[in-house]
Amino acid sequence: LGTDLTGLGLNLNSQESLHPTFAGPFADQPCRAQDVDYNVPPEYLIN
Amino acid sequence: PLGPSLLSKEHQMQFQMMEAAYYHLPTPSDSEKLTTYFHRTPVQTPAHYPQSQLPIYDTVEFYQRLSTETLFFVFYYMEGSKAQYLAAKALKKQSWRFHTKYMMWFQRHEEPKIINDDYEQGTYIYFDYEKWSQRKKEGFTFEYKYLE
Amino acid sequence: NDCEDPPGLQEKTEFLLKDWVSIYSQSNTVTRETKNFGSFVQKMNMYGILKTDDLITRFFRQATQFCIDLVYRILSDQTHNPAQVKAKIFHWIDAFVHLIALLVRHSGEAGNPTTKINLLNKVLGIVLGILLKDQDIRGNTFSQLGYHRFFLMLFLELSVPDTVLESLMHSIVTAFSHTYHLLNPVSAPGFCYSWIELISHRTFIGRILAQIAQQKGWPLYAQLLMDLFNFLAPFLRNAELAKPVQIMYKGTLRVLLVLLHDFPEFLCDYHFGFCDVIPPNCIQMRNIILAAFPRNMRLPDPFTPNLKVDMLNETATAPKICSNYVTNIQPGNFKKDLDSYLKARAPVTFLSELRSHLQISNEPGSRYNIPLMNALVLYVGTQAIAHIRSKNCVPSTSNIAHSAHMDIFQNLAVDLDTEGRYLFLNAIANQLRYPNSHTHYFSCAVLHLFAEANTEVIQEQITRVLLERLIVNRPHPWGLLITFIELIKNPIYKFWDHDFVHCAPEIAKLFESVARSCM
C-alpha cells in the first residue's frame, strides 16, 4: 500500500516552498532557522 | 503480473557498493559549513521532548516573543544563519541598535543629551557579549557611522 | 595524458596547499582574505604553477589526490573522536574548495566567463576522475565523505550572492549537473547516498529549478532524476526492499514530494520519461509524479455528481510532454507501417504483427519493450485526438470507436498475454493525470476497452490496473479517480454484474467503500 507520505517529515500543506528548508533526503525534519545559511550583513559575522 | 526479477551480476555488484556506503551514510552536518558552535548533528532526545519544530519558529513574530537574552544568544551563537537574521530584526523592533565597531547592541536609556548629524551622546544600556551581561554606559558617544 | 609530473611538482603542491590552509584558517574577514588571496596567487605564480594549462591541471590533480589521501589517513587514525575526524577533514577540504572558488571567481578578465567556467569544468573533471578511480581501486572501502564535502562546498561557495558568480549561475549549475550526471549512481554506486544529497540539496534545487531563467535548468534536473530512477529500478522491482535500498527509496520519495509541492509543472512536463524507467510495480512513487498538476489549475472535485469532464476548458489543451518519445518507436519501418495503418488502416497484417514488435524475450517478467509500449500508446492516442479534432469533434466514448487508433488498442487488449496487457493498460493509465486532452482521451479509451471487451479477463485486468493505483496511500491522480468513478457509476459498463467484483469479501467491501465515497 506504499507509505503514508505525510510521515516523512515534510510539511506538505505548507503555503511556503519546501525546498529552501529541505534538510535532505535522509532527514526527517526540515532545516531550522539556525541551520539555513543567510546573507546577513558582514558586520554580523563576528566569529 | 511481472513477478520478482533476479538481480543481474552487474546489479549485484552495484548493490554491494551501495550496501558498503550504507554503513557510512552522510550526516546532515556533512552538507553544512563548519560553524563554531552549532552543527546540524541531531541528538536523540527523550521522546517526550518536542521532536519537531512548529512552523511559526521561522517568523520575526515568534522571535519578538523571545526574551532579550535569548535573542542575544541566538545572534552571537548562530552566526550567518537565518536565526541570527531574525534575532537581529526582533532586537531592532525592541529599539536595540547594533554598533558595528564594538559589535554590540545598544539601547538608549534616556533621551540623548546631544544629537547632531554625526553622532548622539547620552546614557545607554548595552549588551556586553564577553561578560554576557547588560551594562549601563553614561556619556557614551554613538557615532552614526557605526550604526548598522 | 599520463606522462610523469615534472620533478618537484608534488612537493610544491603540498607546500602551497599547507600554506593556503593556514592562511584560510586565520583570515576570517572578507578584506583580509582578499589581500591574502592576492599574495597567495603570486606565490603560486612564483612556483610556476600557473604558467601553463597543463601545469594548472597537474597542480589540481596533485592537490585533490593529497586531500583525498589525507581523508583516508584521518579516517583510519583511531585517536580522534568522530566529531573531530570530520571537522579535521572538512577544515582541509573547505580550504581547498575556497581556493578553487576564488581562482574561478577571479580568473580571466572580468567580462570573460569562459576562462572561469573552463577552470571550473577542469577541476570538476579532475575530482570526478579521481573519485571513479578511487572507487574502482578501493571497492567496499571507498569513502564518499571527502568527495561529498568537495562538491557540496564548492557549489555553495559558487552560489554566494556575488555579481560575477550570479552572472555565471547557469553555466555553473550546468557544469555541476553534467558532473553529477557522469557521477550517477549506476557509475558510482559507492557514492549514491552522497549523490542524492548533492542533487537534492536545497541550494542546488533552488538554483536549477527556480532561479535559472526560462526553466533552462529543468532538462538538466530531469536527466539527474532519470539517473536516479535507472539506478533504483532493478532494486525496486521486488516488493521486499533491502535496508540500503529502502533508505534510498525513502529519500527519493522525499525529493519527489518537495518537487510535487514546489515544482509540480516540472513533474507534469517530464512525467513520460520518468514513467519509462520507474518499475511498473512502484505504484505510489509513480502516483506522486502523475498526481502533479499546474499550480494555476483548480481541479474539480472528482466526486462531483454528473461531472462533465469533456465540458472542462482544460480538456481541450494537450499537456506539455518534454520527452522525445516518438524516437522510441523503433525500428523505422515499424513506425512507417504504423503511420500508414493509422492513415489507411492498411496493411491489415500490421495488427497481427504488432505483438512481435513489442515482445523482446520469452523471459517471464521482462518479455516486453516497455519504452516502446509507452511510446506507441501515447503516439496512437495523440494521433487519435488530432484525427477527431480535425473533424471538429471532441473525443468521447462514442466517437473514439471504429477507428484505426482503436483497432490498435483493441488488438493489443486481445492479442497480448497477461504481462503484455498489463504493461499496455499501464501505458494508458499513466496518461490519466490532471485535466487535459490526453487524460480525457485515454480515460474514454480505457472505458471503451472495458465496454467492448470480448472476455471478462480483459475487464478484470483493467479493473486491477486502476484499482492497484487507487488502494495505495495518497496521492492519487485526478484522471485516475474520475475514470474509476465513471466505471463503477455508469450502468452501461455493468461493473457490478461481474463475478470478479465479488470474488472475495474484502474486494467487494473495497468496491462498496469506494462506491460510497463516490455517491
PDB file of N, CA, C and O in Angstrom, chain B residues 108-136:
ATOM      1  N   ARG B 108      19.041  53.129  23.920  1.00  0.00           N
ATOM      2  CA  ARG B 108      19.030  54.394  24.670  1.00  0.00           C
ATOM      3  C   ARG B 108      18.393  54.154  26.029  1.00  0.00           C
ATOM      4  O   ARG B 108      17.353  53.524  26.132  1.00  0.00           O
ATOM      5  N   HIS B 109      19.041  54.674  27.073  1.00  0.00           N
ATOM      6  CA  HIS B 109      18.477  54.566  28.424  1.00  0.00           C
ATOM      7  C   HIS B 109      17.581  55.756  28.705  1.00  0.00           C
ATOM      8  O   HIS B 109      16.662  55.691  29.502  1.00  0.00           O
ATOM      9  N   GLU B 110      17.886  56.853  28.022  1.00  0.00           N
ATOM     10  CA  GLU B 110      17.054  58.076  28.111  1.00  0.00           C
ATOM     11  C   GLU B 110      17.350  58.905  26.872  1.00  0.00           C
ATOM     12  O   GLU B 110      18.211  58.536  26.074  1.00  0.00           O
ATOM     13  N   GLU B 111      16.609  59.982  26.668  1.00  0.00           N
ATOM     14  CA  GLU B 111      16.848  60.839  25.503  1.00  0.00           C
ATOM     15  C   GLU B 111      18.312  61.291  25.526  1.00  0.00           C
ATOM     16  O   GLU B 111      18.799  61.738  26.560  1.00  0.00           O
ATOM     17  N   PRO B 112      19.025  61.181  24.414  1.00  0.00           N
ATOM     18  CA  PRO B 112      20.430  61.605  24.412  1.00  0.00           C
ATOM     19  C   PRO B 112      20.554  63.117  24.697  1.00  0.00           C
ATOM     20  O   PRO B 112      19.672  63.887  24.331  1.00  0.00           O
ATOM     21  N   LYS B 113      21.644  63.512  25.371  1.00  0.00           N
ATOM     22  CA  LYS B 113      21.842  64.930  25.676  1.00  0.00           C
ATOM     23  C   LYS B 113      22.212  65.686  24.412  1.00  0.00           C
ATOM     24  O   LYS B 113      21.864  66.817  24.200  1.00  0.00           O
ATOM     25  N   ILE B 114      22.979  65.044  23.501  1.00  0.00           N
ATOM     26  CA  ILE B 114      23.381  65.730  22.257  1.00  0.00           C
ATOM     27  C   ILE B 114      22.968  64.862  21.078  1.00  0.00           C
ATOM     28  O   ILE B 114      23.129  63.640  21.116  1.00  0.00           O
ATOM     29  N   ILE B 115      22.392  65.475  20.069  1.00  0.00           N
ATOM     30  CA  ILE B 115      22.115  64.740  18.819  1.00  0.00           C
ATOM     31  C   ILE B 115      22.506  65.662  17.677  1.00  0.00           C
ATOM     32  O   ILE B 115      22.067  66.803  17.629  1.00  0.00           O
ATOM     33  N   ASN B 116      23.374  65.216  16.800  1.00  0.00           N
ATOM     34  CA  ASN B 116      23.636  66.010  15.571  1.00  0.00           C
ATOM     35  C   ASN B 116      23.791  65.062  14.397  1.00  0.00           C
ATOM     36  O   ASN B 116      23.536  63.874  14.527  1.00  0.00           O
ATOM     37  N   ASP B 117      24.227  65.562  13.262  1.00  0.00           N
ATOM     38  CA  ASP B 117      24.272  64.698  12.058  1.00  0.00           C
ATOM     39  C   ASP B 117      25.258  63.569  12.203  1.00  0.00           C
ATOM     40  O   ASP B 117      25.179  62.568  11.531  1.00  0.00           O
ATOM     41  N   ASP B 118      26.261  63.729  13.038  1.00  0.00           N
ATOM     42  CA  ASP B 118      27.315  62.701  13.063  1.00  0.00           C
ATOM     43  C   ASP B 118      27.165  61.725  14.218  1.00  0.00           C
ATOM     44  O   ASP B 118      27.557  60.589  14.112  1.00  0.00           O
ATOM     45  N   TYR B 119      26.614  62.198  15.343  1.00  0.00           N
ATOM     46  CA  TYR B 119      26.546  61.261  16.469  1.00  0.00           C
ATOM     47  C   TYR B 119      25.482  61.687  17.458  1.00  0.00           C
ATOM     48  O   TYR B 119      24.899  62.754  17.306  1.00  0.00           O
ATOM     49  N   GLU B 120      25.195  60.845  18.422  1.00  0.00           N
ATOM     50  CA  GLU B 120      24.366  61.208  19.567  1.00  0.00           C
ATOM     51  C   GLU B 120      25.131  60.809  20.819  1.00  0.00           C
ATOM     52  O   GLU B 120      25.977  59.909  20.778  1.00  0.00           O
ATOM     53  N   GLN B 121      24.864  61.504  21.924  1.00  0.00           N
ATOM     54  CA  GLN B 121      25.637  61.253  23.144  1.00  0.00           C
ATOM     55  C   GLN B 121      24.694  61.212  24.333  1.00  0.00           C
ATOM     56  O   GLN B 121      23.792  62.035  24.439  1.00  0.00           O
ATOM     57  N   GLY B 122      24.859  60.215  25.172  1.00  0.00           N
ATOM     58  CA  GLY B 122      23.972  60.144  26.348  1.00  0.00           C
ATOM     59  C   GLY B 122      24.241  58.862  27.106  1.00  0.00           C
ATOM     60  O   GLY B 122      25.313  58.262  26.977  1.00  0.00           O
ATOM     61  N   THR B 123      23.219  58.415  27.846  1.00  0.00           N
ATOM     62  CA  THR B 123      23.352  57.194  28.647  1.00  0.00           C
ATOM     63  C   THR B 123      22.671  56.044  27.927  1.00  0.00           C
ATOM     64  O   THR B 123      21.566  56.194  27.422  1.00  0.00           O
ATOM     65  N   TYR B 124      23.394  54.929  27.808  1.00  0.00           N
ATOM     66  CA  TYR B 124      22.865  53.771  27.055  1.00  0.00           C
ATOM     67  C   TYR B 124      22.964  52.509  27.903  1.00  0.00           C
ATOM     68  O   TYR B 124      23.787  52.417  28.809  1.00  0.00           O
ATOM     69  N   ILE B 125      22.110  51.567  27.538  1.00  0.00           N
ATOM     70  CA  ILE B 125      22.295  50.191  28.019  1.00  0.00           C
ATOM     71  C   ILE B 125      22.950  49.466  26.863  1.00  0.00           C
ATOM     72  O   ILE B 125      22.596  49.714  25.715  1.00  0.00           O
ATOM     73  N   TYR B 126      23.965  48.653  27.159  1.00  0.00           N
ATOM     74  CA  TYR B 126      24.500  47.830  26.053  1.00  0.00           C
ATOM     75  C   TYR B 126      24.698  46.411  26.546  1.00  0.00           C
ATOM     76  O   TYR B 126      24.766  46.135  27.742  1.00  0.00           O
ATOM     77  N   PHE B 127      24.739  45.484  25.568  1.00  0.00           N
ATOM     78  CA  PHE B 127      24.925  44.084  25.947  1.00  0.00           C
ATOM     79  C   PHE B 127      26.356  43.708  25.640  1.00  0.00           C
ATOM     80  O   PHE B 127      26.784  43.718  24.499  1.00  0.00           O
ATOM     81  N   ASP B 128      27.073  43.361  26.716  1.00  0.00           N
ATOM     82  CA  ASP B 128      28.481  43.003  26.559  1.00  0.00           C
ATOM     83  C   ASP B 128      28.590  41.495  26.348  1.00  0.00           C
ATOM     84  O   ASP B 128      28.403  40.711  27.279  1.00  0.00           O
ATOM     85  N   TYR B 129      28.902  41.064  25.123  1.00  0.00           N
ATOM     86  CA  TYR B 129      28.858  39.607  24.846  1.00  0.00           C
ATOM     87  C   TYR B 129      30.050  38.900  25.479  1.00  0.00           C
ATOM     88  O   TYR B 129      30.042  37.702  25.656  1.00  0.00           O
ATOM     89  N   GLU B 130      31.086  39.673  25.876  1.00  0.00           N
ATOM     90  CA  GLU B 130      32.207  38.970  26.515  1.00  0.00           C
ATOM     91  C   GLU B 130      31.875  38.646  27.967  1.00  0.00           C
ATOM     92  O   GLU B 130      32.101  37.564  28.465  1.00  0.00           O
ATOM     93  N   LYS B 131      31.245  39.628  28.636  1.00  0.00           N
ATOM     94  CA  LYS B 131      30.854  39.369  30.024  1.00  0.00           C
ATOM     95  C   LYS B 131      29.451  38.778  30.096  1.00  0.00           C
ATOM     96  O   LYS B 131      28.934  38.464  31.151  1.00  0.00           O
ATOM     97  N   TRP B 132      28.835  38.710  28.966  1.00  0.00           N
ATOM     98  CA  TRP B 132      27.476  38.189  28.806  1.00  0.00           C
ATOM     99  C   TRP B 132      26.506  38.843  29.795  1.00  0.00           C
ATOM    100  O   TRP B 132      25.846  38.185  30.607  1.00  0.00           O
ATOM    101  N   SER B 133      26.491  40.175  29.763  1.00  0.00           N
ATOM    102  CA  SER B 133      25.505  40.834  30.632  1.00  0.00           C
ATOM    103  C   SER B 133      25.222  42.230  30.098  1.00  0.00           C
ATOM    104  O   SER B 133      25.995  42.775  29.312  1.00  0.00           O
ATOM    105  N   GLN B 134      24.089  42.773  30.513  1.00  0.00           N
ATOM    106  CA  GLN B 134      23.721  44.131  30.088  1.00  0.00           C
ATOM    107  C   GLN B 134      24.384  45.123  31.056  1.00  0.00           C
ATOM    108  O   GLN B 134      24.478  44.861  32.240  1.00  0.00           O
ATOM    109  N   ARG B 135      24.856  46.221  30.537  1.00  0.00           N
ATOM    110  CA  ARG B 135      25.517  47.239  31.355  1.00  0.00           C
ATOM    111  C   ARG B 135      25.041  48.606  30.953  1.00  0.00           C
ATOM    112  O   ARG B 135      24.573  48.819  29.852  1.00  0.00           O
ATOM    113  N   LYS B 136      25.163  49.554  31.870  1.00  0.00           N
ATOM    114  CA  LYS B 136      24.790  50.935  31.561  1.00  0.00           C
ATOM    115  C   LYS B 136      26.075  51.701  31.249  1.00  0.00           C
ATOM    116  O   LYS B 136      27.124  51.444  31.850  1.00  0.00           O
TER     117      LYS B 136
END
